[in-house]
mmCIF file of C-alpha atoms and ligand atoms in Angstrom:
data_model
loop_
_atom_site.group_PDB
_atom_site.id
_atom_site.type_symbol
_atom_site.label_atom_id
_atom_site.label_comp_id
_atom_site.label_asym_id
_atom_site.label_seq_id
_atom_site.Cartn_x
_atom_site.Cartn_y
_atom_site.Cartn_z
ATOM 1 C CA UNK A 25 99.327 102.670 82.298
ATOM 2 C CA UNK A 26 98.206 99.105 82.007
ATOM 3 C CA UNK A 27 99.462 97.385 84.771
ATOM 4 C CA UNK A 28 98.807 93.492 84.030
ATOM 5 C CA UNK A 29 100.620 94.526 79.926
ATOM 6 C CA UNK A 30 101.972 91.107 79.036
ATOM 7 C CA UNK A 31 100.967 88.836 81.573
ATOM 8 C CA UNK A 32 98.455 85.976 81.076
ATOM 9 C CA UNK A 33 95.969 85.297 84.011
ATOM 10 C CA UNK A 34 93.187 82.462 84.835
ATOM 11 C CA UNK A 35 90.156 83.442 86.374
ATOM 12 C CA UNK A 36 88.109 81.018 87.712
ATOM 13 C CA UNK A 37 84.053 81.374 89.118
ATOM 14 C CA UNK A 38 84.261 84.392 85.875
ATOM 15 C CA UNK A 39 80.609 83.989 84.359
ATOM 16 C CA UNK A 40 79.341 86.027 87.363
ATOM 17 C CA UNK A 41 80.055 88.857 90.156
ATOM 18 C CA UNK A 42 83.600 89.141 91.816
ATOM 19 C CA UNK A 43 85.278 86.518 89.185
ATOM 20 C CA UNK A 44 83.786 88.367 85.936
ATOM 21 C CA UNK A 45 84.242 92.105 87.344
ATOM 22 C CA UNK A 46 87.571 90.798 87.857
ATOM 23 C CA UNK A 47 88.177 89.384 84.635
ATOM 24 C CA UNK A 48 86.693 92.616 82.773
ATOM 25 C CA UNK A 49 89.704 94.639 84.719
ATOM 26 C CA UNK A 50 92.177 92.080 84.341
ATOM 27 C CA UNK A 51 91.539 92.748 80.408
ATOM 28 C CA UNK A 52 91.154 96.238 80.463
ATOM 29 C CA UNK A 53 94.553 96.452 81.889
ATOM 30 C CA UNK A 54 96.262 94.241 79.351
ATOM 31 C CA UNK A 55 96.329 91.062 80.295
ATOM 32 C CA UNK A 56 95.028 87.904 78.549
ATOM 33 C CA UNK A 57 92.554 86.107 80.075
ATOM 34 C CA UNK A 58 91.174 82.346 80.315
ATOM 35 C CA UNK A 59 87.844 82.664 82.109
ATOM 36 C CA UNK A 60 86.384 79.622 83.729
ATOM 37 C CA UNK A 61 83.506 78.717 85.044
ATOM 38 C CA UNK A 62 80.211 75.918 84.615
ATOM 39 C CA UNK A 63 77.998 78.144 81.977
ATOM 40 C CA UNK A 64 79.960 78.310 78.295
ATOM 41 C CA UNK A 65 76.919 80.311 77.551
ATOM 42 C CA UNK A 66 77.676 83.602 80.458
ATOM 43 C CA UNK A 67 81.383 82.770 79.398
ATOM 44 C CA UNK A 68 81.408 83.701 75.397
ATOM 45 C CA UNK A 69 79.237 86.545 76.409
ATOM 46 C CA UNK A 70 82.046 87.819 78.466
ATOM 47 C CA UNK A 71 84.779 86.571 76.150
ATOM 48 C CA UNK A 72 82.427 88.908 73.229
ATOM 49 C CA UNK A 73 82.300 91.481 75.748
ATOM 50 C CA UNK A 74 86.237 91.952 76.540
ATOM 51 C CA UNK A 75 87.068 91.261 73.056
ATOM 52 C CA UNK A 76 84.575 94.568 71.792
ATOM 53 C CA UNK A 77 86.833 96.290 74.157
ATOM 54 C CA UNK A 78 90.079 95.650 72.668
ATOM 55 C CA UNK A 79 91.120 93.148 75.195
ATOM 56 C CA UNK A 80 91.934 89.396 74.643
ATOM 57 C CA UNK A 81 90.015 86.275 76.447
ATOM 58 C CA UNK A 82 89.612 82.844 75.794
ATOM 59 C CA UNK A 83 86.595 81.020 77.794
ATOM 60 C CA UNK A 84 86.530 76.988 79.244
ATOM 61 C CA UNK A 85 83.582 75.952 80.563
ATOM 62 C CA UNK A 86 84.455 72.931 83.460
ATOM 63 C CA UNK A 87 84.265 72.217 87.502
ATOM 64 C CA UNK A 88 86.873 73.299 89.889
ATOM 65 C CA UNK A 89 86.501 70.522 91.667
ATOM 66 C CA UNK A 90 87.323 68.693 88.403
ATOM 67 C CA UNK A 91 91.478 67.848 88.373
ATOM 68 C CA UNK A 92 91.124 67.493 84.699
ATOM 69 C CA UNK A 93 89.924 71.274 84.258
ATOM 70 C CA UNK A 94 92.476 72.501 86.728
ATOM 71 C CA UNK A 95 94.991 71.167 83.914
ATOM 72 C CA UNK A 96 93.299 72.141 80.799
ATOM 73 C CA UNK A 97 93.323 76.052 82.260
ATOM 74 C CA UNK A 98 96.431 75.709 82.355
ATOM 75 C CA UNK A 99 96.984 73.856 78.922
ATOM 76 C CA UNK A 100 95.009 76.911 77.644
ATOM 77 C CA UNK A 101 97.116 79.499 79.449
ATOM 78 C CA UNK A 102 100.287 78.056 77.837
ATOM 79 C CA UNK A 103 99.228 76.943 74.409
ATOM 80 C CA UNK A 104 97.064 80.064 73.323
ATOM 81 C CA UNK A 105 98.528 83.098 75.270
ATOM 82 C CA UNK A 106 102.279 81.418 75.789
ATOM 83 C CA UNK A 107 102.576 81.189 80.063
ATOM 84 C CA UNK A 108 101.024 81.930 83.233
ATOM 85 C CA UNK A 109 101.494 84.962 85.506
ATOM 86 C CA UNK A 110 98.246 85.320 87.095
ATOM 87 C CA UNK A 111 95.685 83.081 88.755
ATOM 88 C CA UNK A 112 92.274 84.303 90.689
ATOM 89 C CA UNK A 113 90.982 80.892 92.060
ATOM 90 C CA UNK A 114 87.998 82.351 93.045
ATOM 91 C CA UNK A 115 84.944 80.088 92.490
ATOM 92 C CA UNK A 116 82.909 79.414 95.443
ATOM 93 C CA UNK A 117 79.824 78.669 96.697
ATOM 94 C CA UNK A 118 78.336 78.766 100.662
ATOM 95 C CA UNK A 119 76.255 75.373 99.843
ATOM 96 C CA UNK A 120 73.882 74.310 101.699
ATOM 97 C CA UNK A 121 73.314 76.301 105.248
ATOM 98 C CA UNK A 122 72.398 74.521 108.365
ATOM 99 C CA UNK A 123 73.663 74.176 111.644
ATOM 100 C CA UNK A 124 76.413 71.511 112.079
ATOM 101 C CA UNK A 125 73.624 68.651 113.667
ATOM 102 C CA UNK A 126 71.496 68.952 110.588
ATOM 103 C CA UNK A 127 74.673 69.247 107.865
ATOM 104 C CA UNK A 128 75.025 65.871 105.886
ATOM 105 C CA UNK A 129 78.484 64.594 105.378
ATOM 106 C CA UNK A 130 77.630 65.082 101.679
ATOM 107 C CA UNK A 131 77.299 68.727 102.043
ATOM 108 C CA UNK A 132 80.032 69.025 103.940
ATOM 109 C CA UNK A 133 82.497 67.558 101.491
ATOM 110 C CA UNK A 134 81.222 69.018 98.149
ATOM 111 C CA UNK A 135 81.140 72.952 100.165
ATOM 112 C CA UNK A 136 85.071 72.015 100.752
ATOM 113 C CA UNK A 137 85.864 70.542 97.483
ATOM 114 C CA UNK A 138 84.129 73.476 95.888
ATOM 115 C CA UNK A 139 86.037 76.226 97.936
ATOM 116 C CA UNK A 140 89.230 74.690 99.056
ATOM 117 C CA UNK A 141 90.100 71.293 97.331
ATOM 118 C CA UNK A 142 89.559 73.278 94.456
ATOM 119 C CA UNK A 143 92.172 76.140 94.870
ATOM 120 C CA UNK A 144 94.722 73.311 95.877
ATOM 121 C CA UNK A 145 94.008 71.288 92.787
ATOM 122 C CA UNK A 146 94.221 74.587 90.482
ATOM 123 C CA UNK A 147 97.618 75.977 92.456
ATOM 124 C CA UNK A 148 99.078 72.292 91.675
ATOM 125 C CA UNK A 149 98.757 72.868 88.008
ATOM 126 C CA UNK A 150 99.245 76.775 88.125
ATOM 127 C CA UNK A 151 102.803 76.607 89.951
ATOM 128 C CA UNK A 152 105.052 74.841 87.106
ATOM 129 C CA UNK A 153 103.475 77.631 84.560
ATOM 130 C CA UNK A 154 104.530 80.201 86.805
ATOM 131 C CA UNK A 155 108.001 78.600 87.716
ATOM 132 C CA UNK A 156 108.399 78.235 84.334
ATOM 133 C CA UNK A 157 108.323 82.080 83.943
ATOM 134 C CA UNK A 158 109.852 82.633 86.722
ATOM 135 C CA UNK A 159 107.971 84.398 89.229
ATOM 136 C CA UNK A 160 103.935 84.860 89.369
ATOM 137 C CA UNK A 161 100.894 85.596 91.661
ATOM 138 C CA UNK A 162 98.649 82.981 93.110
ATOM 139 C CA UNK A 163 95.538 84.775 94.479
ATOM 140 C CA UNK A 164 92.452 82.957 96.292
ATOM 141 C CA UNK A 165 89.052 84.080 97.565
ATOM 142 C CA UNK A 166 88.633 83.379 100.718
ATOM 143 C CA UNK A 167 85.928 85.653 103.362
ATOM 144 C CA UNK A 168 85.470 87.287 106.622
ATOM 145 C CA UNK A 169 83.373 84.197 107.454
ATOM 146 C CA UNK A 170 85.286 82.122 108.707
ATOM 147 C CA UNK A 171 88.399 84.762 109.585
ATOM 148 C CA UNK A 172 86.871 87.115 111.480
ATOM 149 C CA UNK A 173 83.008 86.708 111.782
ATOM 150 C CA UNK A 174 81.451 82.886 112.768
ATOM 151 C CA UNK A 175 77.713 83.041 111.204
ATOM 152 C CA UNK A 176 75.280 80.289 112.275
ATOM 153 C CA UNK A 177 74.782 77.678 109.681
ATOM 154 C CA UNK A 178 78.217 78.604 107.668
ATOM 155 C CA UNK A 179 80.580 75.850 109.162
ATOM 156 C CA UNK A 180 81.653 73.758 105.972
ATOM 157 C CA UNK A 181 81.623 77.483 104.381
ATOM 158 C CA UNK A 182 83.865 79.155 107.138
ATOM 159 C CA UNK A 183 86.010 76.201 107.397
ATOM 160 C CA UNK A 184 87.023 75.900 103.980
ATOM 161 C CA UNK A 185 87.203 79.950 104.089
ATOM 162 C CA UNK A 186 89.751 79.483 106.757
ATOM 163 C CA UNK A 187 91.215 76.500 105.022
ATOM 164 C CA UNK A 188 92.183 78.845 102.073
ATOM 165 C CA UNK A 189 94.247 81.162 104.361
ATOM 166 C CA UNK A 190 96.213 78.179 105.576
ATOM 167 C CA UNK A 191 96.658 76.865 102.057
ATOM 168 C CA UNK A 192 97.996 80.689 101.410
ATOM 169 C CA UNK A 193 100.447 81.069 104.036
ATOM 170 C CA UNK A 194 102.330 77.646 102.804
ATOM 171 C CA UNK A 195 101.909 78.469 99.458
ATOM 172 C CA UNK A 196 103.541 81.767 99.526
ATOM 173 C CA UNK A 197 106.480 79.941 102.160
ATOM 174 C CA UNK A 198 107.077 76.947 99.689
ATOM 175 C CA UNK A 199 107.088 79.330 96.193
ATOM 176 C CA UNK A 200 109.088 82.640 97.571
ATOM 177 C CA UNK A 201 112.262 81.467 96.543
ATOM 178 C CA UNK A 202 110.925 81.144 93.097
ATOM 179 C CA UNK A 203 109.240 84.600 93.057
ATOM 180 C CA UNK A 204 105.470 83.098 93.162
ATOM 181 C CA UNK A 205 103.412 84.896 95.530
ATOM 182 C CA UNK A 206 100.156 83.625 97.299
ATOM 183 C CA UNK A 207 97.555 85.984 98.628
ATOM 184 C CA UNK A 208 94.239 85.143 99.678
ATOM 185 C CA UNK A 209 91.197 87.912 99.241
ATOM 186 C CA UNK A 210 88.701 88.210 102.190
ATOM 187 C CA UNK A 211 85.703 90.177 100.912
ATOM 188 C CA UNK A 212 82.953 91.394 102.557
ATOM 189 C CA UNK A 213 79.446 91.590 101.506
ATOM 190 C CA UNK A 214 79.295 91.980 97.724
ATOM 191 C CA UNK A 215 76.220 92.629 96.123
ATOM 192 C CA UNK A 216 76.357 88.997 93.743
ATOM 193 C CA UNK A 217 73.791 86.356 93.161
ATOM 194 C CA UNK A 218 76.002 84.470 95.879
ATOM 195 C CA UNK A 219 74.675 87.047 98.590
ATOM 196 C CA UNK A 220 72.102 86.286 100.293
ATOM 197 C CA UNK A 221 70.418 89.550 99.601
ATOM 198 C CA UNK A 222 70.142 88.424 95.938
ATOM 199 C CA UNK A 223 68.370 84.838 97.165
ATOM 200 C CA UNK A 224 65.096 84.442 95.415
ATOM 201 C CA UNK A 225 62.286 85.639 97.970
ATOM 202 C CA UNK A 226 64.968 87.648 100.038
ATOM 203 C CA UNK A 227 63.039 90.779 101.721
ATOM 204 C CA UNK A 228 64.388 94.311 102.035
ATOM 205 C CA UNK A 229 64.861 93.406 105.568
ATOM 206 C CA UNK A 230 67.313 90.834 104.931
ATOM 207 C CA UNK A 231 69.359 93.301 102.589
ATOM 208 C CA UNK A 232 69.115 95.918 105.872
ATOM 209 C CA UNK A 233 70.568 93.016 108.015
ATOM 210 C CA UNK A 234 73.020 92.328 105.928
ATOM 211 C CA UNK A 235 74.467 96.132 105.035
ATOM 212 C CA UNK A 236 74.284 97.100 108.604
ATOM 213 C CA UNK A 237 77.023 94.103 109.657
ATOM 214 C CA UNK A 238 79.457 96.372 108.166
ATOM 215 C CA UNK A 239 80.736 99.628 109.386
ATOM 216 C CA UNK A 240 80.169 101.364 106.044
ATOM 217 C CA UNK A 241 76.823 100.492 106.042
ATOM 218 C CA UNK A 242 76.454 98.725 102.370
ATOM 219 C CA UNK A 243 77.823 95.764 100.835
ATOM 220 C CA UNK A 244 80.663 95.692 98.141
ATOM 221 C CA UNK A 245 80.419 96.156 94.295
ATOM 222 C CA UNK A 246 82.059 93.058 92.652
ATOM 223 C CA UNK A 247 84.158 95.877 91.104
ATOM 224 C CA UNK A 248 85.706 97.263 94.301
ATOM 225 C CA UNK A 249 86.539 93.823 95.330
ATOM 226 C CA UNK A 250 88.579 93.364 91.609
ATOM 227 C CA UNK A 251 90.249 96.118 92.377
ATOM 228 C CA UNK A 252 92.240 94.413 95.030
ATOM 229 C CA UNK A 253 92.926 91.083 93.256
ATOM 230 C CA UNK A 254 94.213 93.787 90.472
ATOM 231 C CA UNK A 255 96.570 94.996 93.035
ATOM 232 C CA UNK A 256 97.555 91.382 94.275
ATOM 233 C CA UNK A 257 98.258 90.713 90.960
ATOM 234 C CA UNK A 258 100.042 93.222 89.488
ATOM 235 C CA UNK A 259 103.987 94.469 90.496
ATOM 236 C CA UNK A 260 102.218 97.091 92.754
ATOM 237 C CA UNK A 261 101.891 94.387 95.617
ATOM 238 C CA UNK A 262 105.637 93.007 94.377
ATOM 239 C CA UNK A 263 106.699 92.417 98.315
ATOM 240 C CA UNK A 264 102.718 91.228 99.463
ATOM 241 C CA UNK A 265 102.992 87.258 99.847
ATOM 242 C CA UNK A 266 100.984 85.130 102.848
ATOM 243 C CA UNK A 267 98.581 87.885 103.140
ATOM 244 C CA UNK A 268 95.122 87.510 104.185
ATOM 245 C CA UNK A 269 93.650 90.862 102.877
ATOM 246 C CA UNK A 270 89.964 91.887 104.386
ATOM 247 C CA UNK A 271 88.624 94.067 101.738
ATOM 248 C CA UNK A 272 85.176 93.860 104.325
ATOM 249 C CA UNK A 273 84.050 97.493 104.600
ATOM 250 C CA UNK A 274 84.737 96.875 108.094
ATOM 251 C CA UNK A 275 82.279 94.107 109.193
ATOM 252 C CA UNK A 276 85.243 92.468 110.671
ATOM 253 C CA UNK A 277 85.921 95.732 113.085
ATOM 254 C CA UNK A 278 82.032 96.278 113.219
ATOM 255 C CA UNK A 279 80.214 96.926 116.617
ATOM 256 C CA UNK A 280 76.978 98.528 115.942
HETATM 257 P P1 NAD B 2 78.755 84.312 92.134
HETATM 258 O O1 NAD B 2 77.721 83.288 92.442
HETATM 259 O O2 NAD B 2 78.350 85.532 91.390
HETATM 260 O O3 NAD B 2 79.972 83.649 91.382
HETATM 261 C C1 NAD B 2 80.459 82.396 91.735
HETATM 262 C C2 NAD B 2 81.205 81.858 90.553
HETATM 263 O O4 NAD B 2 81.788 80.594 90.902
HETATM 264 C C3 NAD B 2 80.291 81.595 89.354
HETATM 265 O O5 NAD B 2 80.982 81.904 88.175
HETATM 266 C C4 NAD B 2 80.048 80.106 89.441
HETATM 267 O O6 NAD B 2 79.770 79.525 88.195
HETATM 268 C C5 NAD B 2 81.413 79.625 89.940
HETATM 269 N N1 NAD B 2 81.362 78.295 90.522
HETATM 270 C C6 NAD B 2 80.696 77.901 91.643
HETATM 271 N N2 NAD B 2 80.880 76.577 91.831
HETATM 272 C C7 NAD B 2 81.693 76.145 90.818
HETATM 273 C C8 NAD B 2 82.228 74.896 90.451
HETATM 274 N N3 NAD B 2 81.987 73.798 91.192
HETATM 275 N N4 NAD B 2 82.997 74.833 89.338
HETATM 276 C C9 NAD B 2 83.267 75.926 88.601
HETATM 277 N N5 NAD B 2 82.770 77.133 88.887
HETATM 278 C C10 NAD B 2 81.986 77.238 89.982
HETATM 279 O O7 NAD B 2 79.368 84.712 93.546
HETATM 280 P P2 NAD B 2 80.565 85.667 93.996
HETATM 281 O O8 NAD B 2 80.064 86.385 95.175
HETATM 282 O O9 NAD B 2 81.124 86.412 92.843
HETATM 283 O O10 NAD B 2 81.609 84.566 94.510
HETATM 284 C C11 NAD B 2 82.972 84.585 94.154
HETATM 285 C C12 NAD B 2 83.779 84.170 95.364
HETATM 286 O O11 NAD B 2 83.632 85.160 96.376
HETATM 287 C C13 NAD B 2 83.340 82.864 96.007
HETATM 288 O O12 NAD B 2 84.467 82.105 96.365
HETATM 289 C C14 NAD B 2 82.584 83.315 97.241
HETATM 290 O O13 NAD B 2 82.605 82.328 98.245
HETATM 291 C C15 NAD B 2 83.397 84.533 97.613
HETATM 292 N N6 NAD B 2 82.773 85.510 98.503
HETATM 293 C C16 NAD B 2 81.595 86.097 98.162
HETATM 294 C C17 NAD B 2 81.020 87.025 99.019
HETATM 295 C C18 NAD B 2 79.712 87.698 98.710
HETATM 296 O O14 NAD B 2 79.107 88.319 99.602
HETATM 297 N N7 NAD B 2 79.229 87.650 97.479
HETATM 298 C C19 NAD B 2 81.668 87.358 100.224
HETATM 299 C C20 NAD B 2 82.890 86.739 100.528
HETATM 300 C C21 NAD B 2 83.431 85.826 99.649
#
């Protein structure tokens, strides 16, 4: 059964890792799709690549932190698929990592306009769609930095990380009575050019560090992480709203 038949998502951060695995499923289990992200290039490839699986996507290329593009997603939601259900704000980046003393003001602002001023500005233009259809499901990546786990050199990162869950918690309070739900998704490591075990020049070491802060012992597949937003988003999660949901292979329990 295709669980997303009929409903129209967004998916921001979609020419790469959690946001395009995401995007793929989202597809593959009937939804329509606007993907989002900087590159038009990586987007028409995915947009080609849904399509020559039977499934439906329409790419715009544009900043999240970018009020105008947090409209037009929606513009293109409405005009060419007819509403909004679904939206992943998931684009993100860690930005530049240093410890607080050395971390311009500069950096600090554009890490939290690109991970949390970003998911406010795209729920402010997401929520009359969804009211409009009367219900939907706001979902936002968010991490175990910043929830669970403080990592040196990750404060704008882990603040606007936390920020998100916040955001979350009044979203889903203000929008219950009109059956929109807010999640946020806390993943763990996921093996993405966002990792740092995918950072040009990273050693094998680094990729051992970074497997063995989890209690599994690996990092994610940007695939096992979609599977959750699919559940967020679809009527399986119908009574989830306010959640903060670790999907971290345990590095937030992790000991060893
Ligand atoms: P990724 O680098 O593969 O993808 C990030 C996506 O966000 C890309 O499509 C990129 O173009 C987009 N993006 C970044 N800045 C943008 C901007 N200003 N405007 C529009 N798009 C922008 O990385 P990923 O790991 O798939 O990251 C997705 C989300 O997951 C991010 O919010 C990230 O913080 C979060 N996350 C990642 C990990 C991890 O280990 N990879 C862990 C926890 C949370």
């Amino acid at each position: 059964m295709n669980v997303l038949s009929g409903k129209v998502a967004i998916v921001t951060g979609a020419s790469s890792g959690i946001g395009r695995a995401t995007a793929i499923l989202f597809a593959r289990q009937g939804a329509r799709v606007v993907v989002a992200a900087r590159r038009q290039h990586e987007l028409d490839i995915l947009v080609s690549e849904i399509a020559a699986t039977g499934g439906e996507a329409v790419a715009l290329a544009g900043d999240v932190r970018d009020e105008d593009h947090a409209r037009a997603l929606v513009e293109q939601a409405v005009n060419r698929f007819g509403g909004l259900d679904v939206a992943f704000n998931n684009a993100g980046a860690a930005g530049t990592m240093a410890p607080v003393t050395d971390l311009s003001l500069a950096d600090w602002q554009d890490v939290i306009a690109t991970n949390l001023t970003s998911a406010f500005l795209g729920a402010r233009h997401q929520i009359p769609a969804m009211a409009a259809r009367g219900g939907g499901s706001l979902i936002f990546t968010s991490s175990f930095v910043g929830y669970t786990a403080g990592l040196p050199a990750m404060a704008a990162y882990a603040a606007a990380k936390a920020g998100l869950v916040g955001l979350t918690q009044v979203l889903a309070a203000e929008l219950g009575p009109k059956g929109i739900r807010a999640n946020a998704v806390l993943p763990g490591g996921t093996d993405t050019p966002a990792n740092p075990v995918n950072a040009p020049g990273a050693t094998p070491e680094v990729r051992t560090f970074v497997e063995g802060l989890h209690a599994l012992k690996r990092i994610a597949t940007p695939e096992e992480i979609a599977q959750t937003v699919l559940h967020l988003a679809s009527d399986a999660s119908s009574f989830m709203t306010g959640t903060a949901l670790l999907v971290d292979g345990g590095a937030s329990i992790n000991r060893t």
